[in-house]
PDB file with one MODEL, atoms N, CA, C and O in Angstrom:
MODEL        1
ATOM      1  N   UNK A   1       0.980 -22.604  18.902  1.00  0.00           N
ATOM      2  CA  UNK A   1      -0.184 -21.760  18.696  1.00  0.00           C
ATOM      3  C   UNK A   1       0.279 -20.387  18.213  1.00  0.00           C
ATOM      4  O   UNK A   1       1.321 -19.837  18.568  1.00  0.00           O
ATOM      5  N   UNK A   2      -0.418 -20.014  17.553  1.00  0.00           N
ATOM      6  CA  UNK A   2       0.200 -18.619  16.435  1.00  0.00           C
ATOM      7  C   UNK A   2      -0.775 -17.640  16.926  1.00  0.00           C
ATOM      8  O   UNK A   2      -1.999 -17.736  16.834  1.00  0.00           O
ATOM      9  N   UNK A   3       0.167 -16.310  17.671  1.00  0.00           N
ATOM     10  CA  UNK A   3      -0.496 -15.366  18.143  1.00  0.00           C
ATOM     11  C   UNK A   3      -1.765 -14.637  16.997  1.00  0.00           C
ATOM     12  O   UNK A   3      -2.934 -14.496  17.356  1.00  0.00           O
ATOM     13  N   UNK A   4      -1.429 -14.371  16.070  1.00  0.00           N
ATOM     14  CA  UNK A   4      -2.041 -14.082  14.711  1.00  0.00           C
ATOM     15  C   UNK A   4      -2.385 -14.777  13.616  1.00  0.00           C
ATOM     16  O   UNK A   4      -1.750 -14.662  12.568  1.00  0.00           O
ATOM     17  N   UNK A   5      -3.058 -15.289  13.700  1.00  0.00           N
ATOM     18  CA  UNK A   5      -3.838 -16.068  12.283  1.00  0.00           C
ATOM     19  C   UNK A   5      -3.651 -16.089  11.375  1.00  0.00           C
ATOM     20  O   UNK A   5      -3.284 -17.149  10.868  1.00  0.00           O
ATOM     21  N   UNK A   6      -3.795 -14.876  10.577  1.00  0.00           N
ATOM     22  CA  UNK A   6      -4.247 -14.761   8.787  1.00  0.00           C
ATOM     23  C   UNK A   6      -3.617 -14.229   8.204  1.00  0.00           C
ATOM     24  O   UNK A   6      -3.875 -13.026   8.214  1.00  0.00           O
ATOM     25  N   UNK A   7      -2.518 -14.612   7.396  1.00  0.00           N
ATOM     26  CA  UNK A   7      -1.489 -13.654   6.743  1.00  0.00           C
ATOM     27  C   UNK A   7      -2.791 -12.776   6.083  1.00  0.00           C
ATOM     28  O   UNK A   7      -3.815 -13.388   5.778  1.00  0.00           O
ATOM     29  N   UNK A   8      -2.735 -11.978   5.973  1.00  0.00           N
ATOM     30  CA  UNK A   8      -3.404 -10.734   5.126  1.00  0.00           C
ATOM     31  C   UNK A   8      -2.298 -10.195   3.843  1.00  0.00           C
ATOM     32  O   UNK A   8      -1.079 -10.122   3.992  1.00  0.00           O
ATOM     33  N   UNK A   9      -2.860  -9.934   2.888  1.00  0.00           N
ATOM     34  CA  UNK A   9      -2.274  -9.330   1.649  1.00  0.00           C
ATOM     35  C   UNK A   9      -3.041  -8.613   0.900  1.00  0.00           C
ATOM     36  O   UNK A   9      -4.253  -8.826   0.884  1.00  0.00           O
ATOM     37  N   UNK A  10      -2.420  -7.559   0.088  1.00  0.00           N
ATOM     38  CA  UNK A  10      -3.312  -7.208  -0.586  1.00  0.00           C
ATOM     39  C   UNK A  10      -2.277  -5.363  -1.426  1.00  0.00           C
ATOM     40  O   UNK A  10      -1.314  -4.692  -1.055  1.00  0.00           O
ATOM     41  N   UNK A  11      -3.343  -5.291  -2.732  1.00  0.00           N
ATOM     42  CA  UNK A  11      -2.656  -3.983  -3.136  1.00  0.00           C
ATOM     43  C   UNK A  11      -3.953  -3.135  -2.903  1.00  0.00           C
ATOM     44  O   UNK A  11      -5.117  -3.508  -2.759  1.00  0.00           O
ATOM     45  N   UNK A  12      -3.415  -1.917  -2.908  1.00  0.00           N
ATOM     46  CA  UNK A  12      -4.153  -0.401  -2.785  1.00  0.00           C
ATOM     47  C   UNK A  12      -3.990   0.057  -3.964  1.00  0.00           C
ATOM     48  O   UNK A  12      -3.028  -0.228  -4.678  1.00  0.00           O
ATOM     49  N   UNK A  13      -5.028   0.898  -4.312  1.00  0.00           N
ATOM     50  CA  UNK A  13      -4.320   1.514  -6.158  1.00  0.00           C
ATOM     51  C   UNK A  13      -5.224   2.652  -5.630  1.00  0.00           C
ATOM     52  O   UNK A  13      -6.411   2.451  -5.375  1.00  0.00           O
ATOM     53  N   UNK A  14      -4.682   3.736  -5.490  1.00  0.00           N
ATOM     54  CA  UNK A  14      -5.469   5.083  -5.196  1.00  0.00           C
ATOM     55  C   UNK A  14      -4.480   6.272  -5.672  1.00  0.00           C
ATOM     56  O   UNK A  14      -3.804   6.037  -6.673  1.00  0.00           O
ATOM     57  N   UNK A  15      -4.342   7.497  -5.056  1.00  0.00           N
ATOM     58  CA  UNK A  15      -4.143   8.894  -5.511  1.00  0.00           C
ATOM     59  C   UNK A  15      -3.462   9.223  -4.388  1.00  0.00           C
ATOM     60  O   UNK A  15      -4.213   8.977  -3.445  1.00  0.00           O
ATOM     61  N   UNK A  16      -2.266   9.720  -3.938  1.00  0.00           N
ATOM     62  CA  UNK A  16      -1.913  10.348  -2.738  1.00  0.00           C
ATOM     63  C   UNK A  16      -1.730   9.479  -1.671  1.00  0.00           C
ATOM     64  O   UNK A  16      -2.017   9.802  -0.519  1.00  0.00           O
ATOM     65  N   UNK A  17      -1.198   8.222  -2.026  1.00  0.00           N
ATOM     66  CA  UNK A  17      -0.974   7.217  -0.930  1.00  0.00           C
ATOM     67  C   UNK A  17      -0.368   7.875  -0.043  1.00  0.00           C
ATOM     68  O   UNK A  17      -0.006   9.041  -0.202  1.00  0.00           O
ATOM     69  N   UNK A  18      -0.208   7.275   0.882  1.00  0.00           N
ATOM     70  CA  UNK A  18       1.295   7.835   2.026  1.00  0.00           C
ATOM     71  C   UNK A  18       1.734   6.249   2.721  1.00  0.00           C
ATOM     72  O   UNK A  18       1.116   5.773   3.674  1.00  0.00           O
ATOM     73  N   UNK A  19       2.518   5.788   2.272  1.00  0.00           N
ATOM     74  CA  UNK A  19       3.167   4.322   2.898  1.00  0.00           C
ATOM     75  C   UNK A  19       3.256   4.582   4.527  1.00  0.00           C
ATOM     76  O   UNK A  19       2.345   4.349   5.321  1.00  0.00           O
ATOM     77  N   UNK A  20       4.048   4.906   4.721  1.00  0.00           N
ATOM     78  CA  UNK A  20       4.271   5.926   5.990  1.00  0.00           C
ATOM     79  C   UNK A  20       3.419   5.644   7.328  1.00  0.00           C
ATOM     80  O   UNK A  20       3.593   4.995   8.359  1.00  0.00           O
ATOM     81  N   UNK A  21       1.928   6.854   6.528  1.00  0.00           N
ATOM     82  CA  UNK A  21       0.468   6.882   7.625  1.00  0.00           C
ATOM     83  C   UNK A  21      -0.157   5.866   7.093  1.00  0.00           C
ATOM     84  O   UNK A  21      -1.332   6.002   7.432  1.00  0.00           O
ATOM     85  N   UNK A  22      -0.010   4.602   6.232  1.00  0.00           N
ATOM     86  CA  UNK A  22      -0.957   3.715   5.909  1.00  0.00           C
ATOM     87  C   UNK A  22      -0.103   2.808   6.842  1.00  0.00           C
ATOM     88  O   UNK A  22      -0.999   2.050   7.213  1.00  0.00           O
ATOM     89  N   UNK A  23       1.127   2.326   7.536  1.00  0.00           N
ATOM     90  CA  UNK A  23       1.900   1.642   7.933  1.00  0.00           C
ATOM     91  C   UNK A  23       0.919   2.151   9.409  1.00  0.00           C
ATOM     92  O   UNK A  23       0.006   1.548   9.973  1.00  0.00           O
ATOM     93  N   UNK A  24       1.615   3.639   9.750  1.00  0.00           N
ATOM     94  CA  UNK A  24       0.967   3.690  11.484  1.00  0.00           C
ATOM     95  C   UNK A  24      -0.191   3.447  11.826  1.00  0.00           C
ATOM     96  O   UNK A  24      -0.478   3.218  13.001  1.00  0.00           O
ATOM     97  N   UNK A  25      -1.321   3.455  10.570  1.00  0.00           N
ATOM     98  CA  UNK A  25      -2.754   3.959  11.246  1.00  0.00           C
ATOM     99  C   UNK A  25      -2.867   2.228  11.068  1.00  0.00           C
ATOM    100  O   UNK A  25      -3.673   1.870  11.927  1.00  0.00           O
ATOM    101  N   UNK A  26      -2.416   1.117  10.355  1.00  0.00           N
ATOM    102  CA  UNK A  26      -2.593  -0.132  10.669  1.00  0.00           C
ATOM    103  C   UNK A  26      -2.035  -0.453  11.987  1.00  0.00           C
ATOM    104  O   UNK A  26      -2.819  -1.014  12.752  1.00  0.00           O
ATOM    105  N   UNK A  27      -0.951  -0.238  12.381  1.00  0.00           N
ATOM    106  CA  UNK A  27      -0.184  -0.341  13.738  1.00  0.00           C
ATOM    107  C   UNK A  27      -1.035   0.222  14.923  1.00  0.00           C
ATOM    108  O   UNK A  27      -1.318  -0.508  15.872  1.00  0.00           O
ATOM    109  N   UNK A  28      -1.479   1.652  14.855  1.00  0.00           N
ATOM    110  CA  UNK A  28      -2.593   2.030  15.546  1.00  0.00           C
ATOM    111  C   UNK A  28      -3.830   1.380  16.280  1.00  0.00           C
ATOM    112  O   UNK A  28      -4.261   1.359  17.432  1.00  0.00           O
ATOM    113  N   UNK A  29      -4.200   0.846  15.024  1.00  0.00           N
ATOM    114  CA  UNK A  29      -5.377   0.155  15.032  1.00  0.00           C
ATOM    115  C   UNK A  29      -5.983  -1.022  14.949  1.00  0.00           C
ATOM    116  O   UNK A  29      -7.168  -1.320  15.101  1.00  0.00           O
ATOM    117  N   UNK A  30      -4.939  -1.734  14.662  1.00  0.00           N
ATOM    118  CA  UNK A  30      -5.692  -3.418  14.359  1.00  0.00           C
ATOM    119  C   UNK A  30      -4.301  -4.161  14.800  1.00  0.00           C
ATOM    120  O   UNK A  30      -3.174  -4.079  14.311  1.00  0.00           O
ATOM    121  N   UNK A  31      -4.794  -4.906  15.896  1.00  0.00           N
ATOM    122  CA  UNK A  31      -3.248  -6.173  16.761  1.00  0.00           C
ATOM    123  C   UNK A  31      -3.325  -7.091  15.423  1.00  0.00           C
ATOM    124  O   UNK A  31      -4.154  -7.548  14.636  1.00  0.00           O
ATOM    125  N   UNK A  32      -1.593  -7.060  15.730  1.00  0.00           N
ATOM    126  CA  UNK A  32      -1.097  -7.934  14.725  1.00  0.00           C
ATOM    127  C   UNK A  32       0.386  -7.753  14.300  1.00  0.00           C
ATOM    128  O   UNK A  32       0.974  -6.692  14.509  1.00  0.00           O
ATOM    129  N   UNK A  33       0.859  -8.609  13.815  1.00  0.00           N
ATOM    130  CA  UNK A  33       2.802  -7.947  13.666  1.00  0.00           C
ATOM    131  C   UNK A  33       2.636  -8.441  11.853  1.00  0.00           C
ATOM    132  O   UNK A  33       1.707  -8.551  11.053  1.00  0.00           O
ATOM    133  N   UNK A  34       4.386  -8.665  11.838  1.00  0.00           N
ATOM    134  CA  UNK A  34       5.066  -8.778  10.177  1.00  0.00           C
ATOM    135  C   UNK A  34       4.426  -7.599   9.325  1.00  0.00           C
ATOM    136  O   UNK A  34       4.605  -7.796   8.123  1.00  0.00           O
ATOM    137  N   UNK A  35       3.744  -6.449   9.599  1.00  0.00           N
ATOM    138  CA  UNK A  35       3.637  -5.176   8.456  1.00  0.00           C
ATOM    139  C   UNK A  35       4.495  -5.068   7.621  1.00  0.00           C
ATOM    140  O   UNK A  35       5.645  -5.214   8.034  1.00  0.00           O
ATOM    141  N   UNK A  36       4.310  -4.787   6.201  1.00  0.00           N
ATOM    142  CA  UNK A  36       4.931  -5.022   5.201  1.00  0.00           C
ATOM    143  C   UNK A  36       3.676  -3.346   4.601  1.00  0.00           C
ATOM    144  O   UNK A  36       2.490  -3.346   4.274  1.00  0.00           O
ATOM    145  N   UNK A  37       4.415  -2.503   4.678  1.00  0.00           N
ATOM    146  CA  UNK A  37       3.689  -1.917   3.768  1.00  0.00           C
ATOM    147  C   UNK A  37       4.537  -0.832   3.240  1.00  0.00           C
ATOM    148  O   UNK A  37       5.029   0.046   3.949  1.00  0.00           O
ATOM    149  N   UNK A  38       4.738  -0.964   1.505  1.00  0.00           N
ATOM    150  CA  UNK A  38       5.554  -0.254   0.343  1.00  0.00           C
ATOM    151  C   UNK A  38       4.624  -0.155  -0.619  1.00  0.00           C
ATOM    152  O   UNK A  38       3.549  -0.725  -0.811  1.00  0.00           O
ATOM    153  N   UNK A  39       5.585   1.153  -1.524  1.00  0.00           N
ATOM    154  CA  UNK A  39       5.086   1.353  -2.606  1.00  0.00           C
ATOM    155  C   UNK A  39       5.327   2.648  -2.813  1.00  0.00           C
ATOM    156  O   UNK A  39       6.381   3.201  -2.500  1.00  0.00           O
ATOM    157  N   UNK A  40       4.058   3.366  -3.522  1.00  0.00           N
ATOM    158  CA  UNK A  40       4.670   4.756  -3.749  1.00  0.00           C
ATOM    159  C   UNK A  40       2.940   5.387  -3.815  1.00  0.00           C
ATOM    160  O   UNK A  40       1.975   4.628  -3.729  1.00  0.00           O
ATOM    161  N   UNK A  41       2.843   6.564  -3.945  1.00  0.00           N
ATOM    162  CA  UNK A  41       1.775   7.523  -4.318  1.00  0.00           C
ATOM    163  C   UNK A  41       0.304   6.946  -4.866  1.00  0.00           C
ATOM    164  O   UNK A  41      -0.798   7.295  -4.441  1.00  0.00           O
ATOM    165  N   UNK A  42       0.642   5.735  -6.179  1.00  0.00           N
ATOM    166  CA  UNK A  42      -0.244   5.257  -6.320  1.00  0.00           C
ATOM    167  C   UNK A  42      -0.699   3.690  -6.588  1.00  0.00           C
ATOM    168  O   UNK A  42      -1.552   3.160  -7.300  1.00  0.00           O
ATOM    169  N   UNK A  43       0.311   3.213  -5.649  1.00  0.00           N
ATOM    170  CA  UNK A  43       0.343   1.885  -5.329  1.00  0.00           C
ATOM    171  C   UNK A  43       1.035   1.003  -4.323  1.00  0.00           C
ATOM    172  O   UNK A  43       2.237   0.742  -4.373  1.00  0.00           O
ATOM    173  N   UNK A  44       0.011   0.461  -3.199  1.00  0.00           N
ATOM    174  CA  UNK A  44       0.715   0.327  -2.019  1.00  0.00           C
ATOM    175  C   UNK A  44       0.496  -1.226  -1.769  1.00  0.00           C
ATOM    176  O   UNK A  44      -0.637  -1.680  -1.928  1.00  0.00           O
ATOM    177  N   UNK A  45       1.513  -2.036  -1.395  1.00  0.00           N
ATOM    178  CA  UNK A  45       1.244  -3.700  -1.074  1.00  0.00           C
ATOM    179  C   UNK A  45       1.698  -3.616   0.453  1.00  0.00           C
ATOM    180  O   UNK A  45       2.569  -2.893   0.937  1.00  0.00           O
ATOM    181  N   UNK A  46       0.690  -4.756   1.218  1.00  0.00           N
ATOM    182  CA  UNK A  46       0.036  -4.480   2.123  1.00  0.00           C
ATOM    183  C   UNK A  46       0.004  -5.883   2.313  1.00  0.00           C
ATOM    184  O   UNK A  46      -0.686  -6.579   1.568  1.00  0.00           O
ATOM    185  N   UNK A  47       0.925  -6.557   3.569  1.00  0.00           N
ATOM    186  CA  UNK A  47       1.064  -7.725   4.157  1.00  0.00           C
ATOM    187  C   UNK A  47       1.056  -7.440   5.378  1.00  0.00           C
ATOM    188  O   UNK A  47       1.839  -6.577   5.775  1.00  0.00           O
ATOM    189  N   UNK A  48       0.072  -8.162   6.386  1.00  0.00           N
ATOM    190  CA  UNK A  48       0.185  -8.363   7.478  1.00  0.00           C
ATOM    191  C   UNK A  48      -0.365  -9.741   8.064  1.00  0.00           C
ATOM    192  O   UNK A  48      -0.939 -10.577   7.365  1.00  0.00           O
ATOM    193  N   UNK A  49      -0.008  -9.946  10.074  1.00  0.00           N
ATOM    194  CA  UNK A  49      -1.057 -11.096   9.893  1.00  0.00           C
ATOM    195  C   UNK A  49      -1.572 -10.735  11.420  1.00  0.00           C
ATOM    196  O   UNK A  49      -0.864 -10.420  12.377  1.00  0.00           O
ATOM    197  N   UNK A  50      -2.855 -10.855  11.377  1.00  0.00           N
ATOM    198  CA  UNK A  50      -3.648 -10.397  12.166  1.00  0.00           C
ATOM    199  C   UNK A  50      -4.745 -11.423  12.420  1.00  0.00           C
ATOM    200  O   UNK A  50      -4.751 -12.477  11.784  1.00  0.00           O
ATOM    201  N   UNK A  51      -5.870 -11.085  13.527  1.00  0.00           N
ATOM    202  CA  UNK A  51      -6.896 -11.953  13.540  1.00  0.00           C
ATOM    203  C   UNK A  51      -8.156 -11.392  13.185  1.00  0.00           C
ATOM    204  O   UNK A  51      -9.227 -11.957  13.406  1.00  0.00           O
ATOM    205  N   UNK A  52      -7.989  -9.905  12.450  1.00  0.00           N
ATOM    206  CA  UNK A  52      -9.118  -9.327  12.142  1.00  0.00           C
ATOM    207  C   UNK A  52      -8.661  -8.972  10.752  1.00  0.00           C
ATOM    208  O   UNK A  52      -8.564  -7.754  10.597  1.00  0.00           O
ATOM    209  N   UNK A  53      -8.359  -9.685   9.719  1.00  0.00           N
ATOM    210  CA  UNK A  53      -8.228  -9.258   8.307  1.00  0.00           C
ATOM    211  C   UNK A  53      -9.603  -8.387   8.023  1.00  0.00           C
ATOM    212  O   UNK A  53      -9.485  -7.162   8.022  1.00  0.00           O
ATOM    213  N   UNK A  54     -10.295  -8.698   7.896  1.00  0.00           N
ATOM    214  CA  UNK A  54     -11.482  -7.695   7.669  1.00  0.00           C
ATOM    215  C   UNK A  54     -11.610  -6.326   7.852  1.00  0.00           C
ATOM    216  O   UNK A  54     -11.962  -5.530   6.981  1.00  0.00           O
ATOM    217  N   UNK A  55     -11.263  -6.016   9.224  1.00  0.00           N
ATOM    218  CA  UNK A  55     -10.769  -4.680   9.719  1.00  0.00           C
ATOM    219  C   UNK A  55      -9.723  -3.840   8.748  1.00  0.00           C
ATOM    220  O   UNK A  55      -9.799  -2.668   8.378  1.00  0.00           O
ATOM    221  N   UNK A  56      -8.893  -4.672   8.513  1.00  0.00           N
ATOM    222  CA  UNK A  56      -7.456  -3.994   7.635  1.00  0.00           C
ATOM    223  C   UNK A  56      -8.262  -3.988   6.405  1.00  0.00           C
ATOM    224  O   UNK A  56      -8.473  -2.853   5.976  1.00  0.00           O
ATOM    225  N   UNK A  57      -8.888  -5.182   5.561  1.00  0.00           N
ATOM    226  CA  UNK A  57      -9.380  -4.574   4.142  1.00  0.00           C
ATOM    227  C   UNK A  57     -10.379  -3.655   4.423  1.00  0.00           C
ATOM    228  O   UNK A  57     -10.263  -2.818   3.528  1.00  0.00           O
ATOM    229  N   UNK A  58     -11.352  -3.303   5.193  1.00  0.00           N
ATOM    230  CA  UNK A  58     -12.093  -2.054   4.907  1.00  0.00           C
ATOM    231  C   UNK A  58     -11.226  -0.933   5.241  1.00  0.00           C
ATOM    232  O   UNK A  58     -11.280  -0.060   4.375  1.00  0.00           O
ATOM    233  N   UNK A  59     -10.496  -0.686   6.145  1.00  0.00           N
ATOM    234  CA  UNK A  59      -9.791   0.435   6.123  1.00  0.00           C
ATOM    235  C   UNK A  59      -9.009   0.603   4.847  1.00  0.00           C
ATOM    236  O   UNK A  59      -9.381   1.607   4.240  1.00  0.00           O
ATOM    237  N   UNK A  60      -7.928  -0.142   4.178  1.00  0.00           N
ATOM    238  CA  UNK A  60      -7.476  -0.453   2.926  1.00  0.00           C
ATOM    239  C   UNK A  60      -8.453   0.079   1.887  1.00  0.00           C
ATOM    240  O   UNK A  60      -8.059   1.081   1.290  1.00  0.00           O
ATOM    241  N   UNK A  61      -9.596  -0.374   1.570  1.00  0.00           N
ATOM    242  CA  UNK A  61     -10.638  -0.089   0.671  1.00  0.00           C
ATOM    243  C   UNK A  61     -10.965   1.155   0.475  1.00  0.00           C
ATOM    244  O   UNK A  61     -11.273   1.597  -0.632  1.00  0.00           O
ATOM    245  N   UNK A  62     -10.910   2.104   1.963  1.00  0.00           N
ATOM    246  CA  UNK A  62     -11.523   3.350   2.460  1.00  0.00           C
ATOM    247  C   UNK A  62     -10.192   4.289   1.420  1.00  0.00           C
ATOM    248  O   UNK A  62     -10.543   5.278   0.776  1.00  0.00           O
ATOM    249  N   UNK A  63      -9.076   3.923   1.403  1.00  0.00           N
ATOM    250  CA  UNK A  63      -7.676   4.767   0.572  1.00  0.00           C
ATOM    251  C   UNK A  63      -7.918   4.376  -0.915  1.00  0.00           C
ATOM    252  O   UNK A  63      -7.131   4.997  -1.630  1.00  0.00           O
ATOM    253  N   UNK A  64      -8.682   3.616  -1.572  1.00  0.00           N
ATOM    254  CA  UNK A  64      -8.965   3.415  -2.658  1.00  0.00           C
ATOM    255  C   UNK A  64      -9.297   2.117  -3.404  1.00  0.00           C
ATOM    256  O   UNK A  64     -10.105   1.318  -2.932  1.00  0.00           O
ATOM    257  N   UNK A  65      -8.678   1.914  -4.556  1.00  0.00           N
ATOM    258  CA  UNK A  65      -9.138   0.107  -5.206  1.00  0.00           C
ATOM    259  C   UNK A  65      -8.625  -0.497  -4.572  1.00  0.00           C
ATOM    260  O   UNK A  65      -7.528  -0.001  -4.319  1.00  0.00           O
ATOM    261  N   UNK A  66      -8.983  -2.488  -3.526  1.00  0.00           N
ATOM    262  CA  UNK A  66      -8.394  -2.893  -3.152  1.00  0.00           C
ATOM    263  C   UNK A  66      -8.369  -4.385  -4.182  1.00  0.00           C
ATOM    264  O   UNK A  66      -9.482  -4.828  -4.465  1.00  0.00           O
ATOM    265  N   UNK A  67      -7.295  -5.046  -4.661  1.00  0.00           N
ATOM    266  CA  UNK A  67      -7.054  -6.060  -5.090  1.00  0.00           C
ATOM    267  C   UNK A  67      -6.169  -7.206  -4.822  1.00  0.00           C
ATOM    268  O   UNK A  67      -5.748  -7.109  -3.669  1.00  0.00           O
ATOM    269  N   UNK A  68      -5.660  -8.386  -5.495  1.00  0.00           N
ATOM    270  CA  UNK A  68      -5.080  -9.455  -5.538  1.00  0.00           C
ATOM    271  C   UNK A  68      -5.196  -9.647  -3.927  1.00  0.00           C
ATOM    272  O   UNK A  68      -4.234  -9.879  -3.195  1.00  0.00           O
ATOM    273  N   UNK A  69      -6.168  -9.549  -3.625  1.00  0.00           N
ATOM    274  CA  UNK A  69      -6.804  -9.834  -2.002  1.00  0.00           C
ATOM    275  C   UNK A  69      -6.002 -11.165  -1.569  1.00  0.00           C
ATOM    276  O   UNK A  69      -6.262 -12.066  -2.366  1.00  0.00           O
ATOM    277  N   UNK A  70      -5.336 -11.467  -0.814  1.00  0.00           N
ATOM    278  CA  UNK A  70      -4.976 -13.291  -0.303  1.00  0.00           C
ATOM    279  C   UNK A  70      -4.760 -13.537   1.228  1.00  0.00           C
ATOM    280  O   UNK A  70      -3.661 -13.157   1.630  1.00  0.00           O
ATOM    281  N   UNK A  71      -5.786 -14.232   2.386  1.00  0.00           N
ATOM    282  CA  UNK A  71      -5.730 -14.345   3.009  1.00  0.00           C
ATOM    283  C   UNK A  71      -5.575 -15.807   3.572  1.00  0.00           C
ATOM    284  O   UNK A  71      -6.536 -16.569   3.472  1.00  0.00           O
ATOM    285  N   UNK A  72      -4.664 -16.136   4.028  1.00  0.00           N
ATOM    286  CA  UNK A  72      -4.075 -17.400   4.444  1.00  0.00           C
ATOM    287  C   UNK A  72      -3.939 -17.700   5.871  1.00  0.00           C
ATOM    288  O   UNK A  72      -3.068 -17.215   6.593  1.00  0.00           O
ATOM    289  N   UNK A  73      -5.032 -18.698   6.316  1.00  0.00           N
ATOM    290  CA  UNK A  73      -5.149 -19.034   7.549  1.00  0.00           C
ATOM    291  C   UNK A  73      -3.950 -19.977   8.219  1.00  0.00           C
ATOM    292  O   UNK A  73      -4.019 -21.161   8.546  1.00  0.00           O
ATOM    293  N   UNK A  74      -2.874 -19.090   8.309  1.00  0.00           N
ATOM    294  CA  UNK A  74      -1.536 -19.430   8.812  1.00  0.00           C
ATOM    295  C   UNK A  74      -1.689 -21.035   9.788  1.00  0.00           C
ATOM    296  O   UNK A  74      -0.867 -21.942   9.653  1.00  0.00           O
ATOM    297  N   UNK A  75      -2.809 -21.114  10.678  1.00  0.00           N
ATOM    298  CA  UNK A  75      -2.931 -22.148  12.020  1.00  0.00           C
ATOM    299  C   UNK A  75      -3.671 -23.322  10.596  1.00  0.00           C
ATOM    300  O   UNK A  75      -4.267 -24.199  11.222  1.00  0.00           O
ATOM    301  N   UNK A  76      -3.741 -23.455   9.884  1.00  0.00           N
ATOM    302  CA  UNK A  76      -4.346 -24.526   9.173  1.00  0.00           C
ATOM    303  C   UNK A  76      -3.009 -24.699   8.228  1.00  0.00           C
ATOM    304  O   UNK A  76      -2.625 -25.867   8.164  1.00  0.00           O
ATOM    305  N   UNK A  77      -2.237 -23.748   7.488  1.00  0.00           N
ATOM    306  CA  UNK A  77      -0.956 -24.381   7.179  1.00  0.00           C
ATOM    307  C   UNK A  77       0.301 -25.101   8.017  1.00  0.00           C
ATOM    308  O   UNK A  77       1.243 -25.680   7.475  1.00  0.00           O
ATOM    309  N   UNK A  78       0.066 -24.899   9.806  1.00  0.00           N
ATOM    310  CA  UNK A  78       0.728 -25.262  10.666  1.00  0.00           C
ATOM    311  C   UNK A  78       0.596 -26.778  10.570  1.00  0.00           C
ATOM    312  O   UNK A  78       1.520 -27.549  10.310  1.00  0.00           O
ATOM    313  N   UNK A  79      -0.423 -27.040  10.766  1.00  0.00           N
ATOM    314  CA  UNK A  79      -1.242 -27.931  10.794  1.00  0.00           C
ATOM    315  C   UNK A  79      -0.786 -28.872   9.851  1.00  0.00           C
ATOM    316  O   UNK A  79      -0.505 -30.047  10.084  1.00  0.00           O
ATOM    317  N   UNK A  80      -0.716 -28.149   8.523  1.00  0.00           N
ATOM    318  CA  UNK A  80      -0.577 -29.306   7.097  1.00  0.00           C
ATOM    319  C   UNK A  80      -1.357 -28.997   5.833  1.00  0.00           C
ATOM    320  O   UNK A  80      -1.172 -29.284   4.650  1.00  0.00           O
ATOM    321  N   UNK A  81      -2.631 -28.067   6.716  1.00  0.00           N
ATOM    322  CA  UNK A  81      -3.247 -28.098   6.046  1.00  0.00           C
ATOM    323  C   UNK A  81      -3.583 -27.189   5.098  1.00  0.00           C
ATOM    324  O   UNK A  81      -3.081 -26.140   5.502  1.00  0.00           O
ATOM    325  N   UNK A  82      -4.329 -26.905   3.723  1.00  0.00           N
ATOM    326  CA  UNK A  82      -4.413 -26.105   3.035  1.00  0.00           C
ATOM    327  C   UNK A  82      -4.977 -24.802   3.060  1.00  0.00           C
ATOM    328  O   UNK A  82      -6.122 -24.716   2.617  1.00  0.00           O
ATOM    329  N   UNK A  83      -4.372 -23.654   3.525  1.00  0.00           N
ATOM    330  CA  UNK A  83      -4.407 -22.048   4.192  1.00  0.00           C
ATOM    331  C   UNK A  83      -5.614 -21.487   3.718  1.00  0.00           C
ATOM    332  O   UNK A  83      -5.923 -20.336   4.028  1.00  0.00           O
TER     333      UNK A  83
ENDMDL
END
């Protein structure tokens, strides 16, 4: 059984990123491990896996464009089955 569900992914395309405070305020705020978050000023990729993906893309959204969105229900690839 997989503490966290949903790989989460995704890019940010905004102005004044900060990798950094976009890393803590996810850590802060939404349970979940594997954070993956790089990039630079105006482009940040953004892997995690959590059981509230939703939570992370509106906050994500709130720092600017969010795209190549991919959320993969990790307990259904355990399984066999298609994420």
């Amino acid at each position: 059984m997989l503490e966290y569900r949903y790989d989460t992914q995704l890019l940010i395309e905004g102005e004044n990123l900060d990798e950094e405070a976009i890393n803590d305020y996810i850590i802060g705020h939404f349970e979940g491990d594997s954070l993956l978050a790089v990039g630079d000023e105006d482009l940040v990729k953004i892997h995690y896996h959590t059981n509230t993906p939703w939570k992370v893309l509106e906050y994500c959204a709130s720092l600017g464009e969010i795209f190549d969105i991919v959320i993969e229900d990790m307990s259904r690839q355990a399984r066999g089955l298609q994420g």
